[in-house]
Amino acid sequence: MTQVRTCLSIILAAGEGTRMNSSRPKVLHEIAGLPMIGHVVAATQAAGSGAIAVVTGNGADTVRASVESLATDVEFYVQHQRLGTGHAVLAARDAIERGYDDVLALFGDTPLVTPQALDTARKRLSDGAAVVVMGFRTGNPAGYGRLVQKDGALIAIREEKDCDEAERQINFCNGGLMAISGAVALKLLDAVGNDNAKSEYYLTDIVEIARKQGLGVEAVEVPFEELLGINNRAELAQAEAIWQKRRRQQLMLSGVSMQAPETIYLSHDTDIGPGTTIEPNVWFGAGVSIAKDVRIRAYSHIEGASVSTGAEVGPFARLRPGTEMDQNSKVGNFCEIKKAQIGTGAKINHLTYIGDASVGEKANVGAGTITCNYDGYNKYRTEIGQGAFIGSNSALVAPVNIGDRALVAAGSVITRDVPADALAFGRSHDQTIREGKAADINKRNAARKAGR
Ligand code: UD1
Ligand code: CA
């Protein structure tokens, strides 16, 4: 989607979002772990918009800090009084004045818009339209501005409060987003007044204004799912579901198998290679990359981890940030891994905690092994060598190194380094056997019970 025309995107984000009942500015509520406004920024960047201006108001500093952490080269304008969408776009007057071929007016609370839809609208501008409105059809148009057409041509957008009875029946609605020719944008916006039911400066009025000036005005129809505007947390959840479904679909079509796709939760940046299978009920947090031909088994919880080709995770595994699993390695049920590198072909199959560690190639970590990485103040590392074998239920007290091919006896508490090829016992003392003692104890207990 490379267009030669220059483009400025103005993202409106000054609204209060009262209906979210939240101390957080509305546009910072997340979908797939990314603030809504981050989705809008990404979509417009993908549609080739070089310049992005965000109009803030409510929670301006918080919104700005969040957007700056997601994207560079975004400029910010503050709309001090919220006098309507037309007024809000004009807060970015300085940016518009620099001169762009295309100006996109976007909403920070309409996060599902796709680069394709923006691209389509921009193409209409390059074909000569002055204003392109993104509309959708719905059986329930209540609350939306209506696209008023005459002989198939868009002549006005009427906000619901300003509609007459006939206009209220129209089910072709304004999604709110628009593409405006940069050459006429300021002229149109400056002509917007506030003579309407809400006494606001409506961006939507530029449709009628452009018409009157003999300029081309068009509507492009976009699926409702792309123009959903988020006003409350129920709509946020609806948008989340749409986003998840869309992304799962993309991944499946690219070669990822999902047996129960609707039970898999993805993050905005989850990357999964072809040939990989994701079993039901798997949760992905931010920063996960899964290579090809991996199997992620049911009920695993994965964030900040990278998993290489041929590896297997779960069922019921937890990979925390900083986990790197090399090729064909395995982390099995009820294992937690944090900030650790698991070497090629290494196996950690059952009930284990590995944190701040490296596990060598083909090492085998037995059931119940714990790296004791924290003393309440500081964290320490555990290094396990290639081909090492850690017996079940061992505590490796960090900092500690287990050499290549070393053996750690089951039930050991290891506090000192183990050299390569050595066997380490770290039990408190050798096992003691007292012949016949169990029978004595049982007899005594049975007598006690009978005497009660
Ligand atoms: C707007 C449209 C309506 C459309 C609907 C789609 C106008 C006049 N109306 O109505 O036709 O059907 O979106 O969802 O454009 N904002 C500011 N400053 C302001 C006012 C709004 O930044 O002074 C921002 C809001 O934060 C929000 C966006 O603009 O992101 C839309 O504003 P909102 O008040 O939600 O408009 P709607 O009444 O939903
Ligand atoms: Ca709205």
Tab-separated table of C-alpha atoms and ligand atoms in Angstrom, residues 12-15 79 82-85 88 107-109 144-145 159 174-176 202 204, ligand 1:
chain	number	residue	atom	x	y	z
A	12	LEU	CA	-9.148	12.528	17.759
A	13	ALA	CA	-8.715	11.466	21.355
A	14	ALA	CA	-9.941	14.343	23.494
A	15	GLY	CA	-13.248	12.828	24.587
A	79	GLN	CA	-8.072	20.661	22.364
A	82	ARG	CA	-14.425	19.998	23.644
A	83	LEU	CA	-16.615	21.770	21.162
A	84	GLY	CA	-17.133	18.928	18.697
A	85	THR	CA	-15.341	16.744	16.178
A	88	ALA	CA	-11.146	18.931	17.388
A	107	PHE	CA	-11.105	8.501	16.065
A	108	GLY	CA	-8.978	7.032	18.847
A	109	ASP	CA	-12.008	5.064	20.008
A	144	TYR	CA	-25.149	7.274	14.688
A	145	GLY	CA	-25.093	10.077	12.171
A	159	GLU	CA	-26.578	13.613	13.482
A	174	ASN	CA	-21.488	7.458	9.451
A	175	GLY	CA	-18.552	5.560	10.911
A	176	GLY	CA	-17.065	8.921	11.804
A	202	TYR	CA	-19.553	18.859	13.659
A	204	THR	CA	-19.736	15.843	9.481
B	1	UD1	C1	-19.557	10.767	15.699
B	1	UD1	C2	-20.140	11.336	14.405
B	1	UD1	C3	-21.334	10.498	13.975
B	1	UD1	C4	-20.884	9.055	13.793
B	1	UD1	C5	-20.220	8.517	15.078
B	1	UD1	C6	-19.594	7.191	14.779
B	1	UD1	C7	-19.762	13.746	14.427
B	1	UD1	C8	-20.357	15.060	14.649
B	1	UD1	N1	-20.542	12.684	14.628
B	1	UD1	O1	-20.560	10.887	16.686
B	1	UD1	O2	-21.859	10.975	12.778
B	1	UD1	O3	-21.994	8.246	13.464
B	1	UD1	O4	-19.163	9.420	15.475
B	1	UD1	O5	-19.095	6.613	15.957
B	1	UD1	O6	-18.605	13.661	14.063
B	1	UD1	N2	-13.808	14.177	20.070
B	1	UD1	C9	-12.845	15.101	20.387
B	1	UD1	N3	-13.208	16.369	20.690
B	1	UD1	C10	-14.499	16.786	20.674
B	1	UD1	C11	-15.491	15.827	20.355
B	1	UD1	C12	-15.112	14.545	20.041
B	1	UD1	O7	-11.648	14.770	20.409
B	1	UD1	O8	-14.738	17.963	20.938
B	1	UD1	C13	-13.421	12.807	19.737
B	1	UD1	C14	-13.893	11.785	20.749
B	1	UD1	O9	-12.908	11.580	21.729
B	1	UD1	C15	-14.088	10.558	19.896
B	1	UD1	C16	-14.461	11.107	18.540
B	1	UD1	O10	-14.021	12.453	18.509
B	1	UD1	O11	-12.893	9.826	19.737
B	1	UD1	C17	-15.954	11.025	18.256
B	1	UD1	O12	-16.642	11.817	19.164
B	1	UD1	P1	-18.021	11.377	19.777
B	1	UD1	O13	-18.470	12.429	20.715
B	1	UD1	O14	-17.921	9.981	20.304
B	1	UD1	O15	-18.937	11.408	18.475
B	1	UD1	P2	-20.311	10.677	18.257
B	1	UD1	O16	-21.374	11.431	18.938
B	1	UD1	O17	-20.178	9.245	18.549
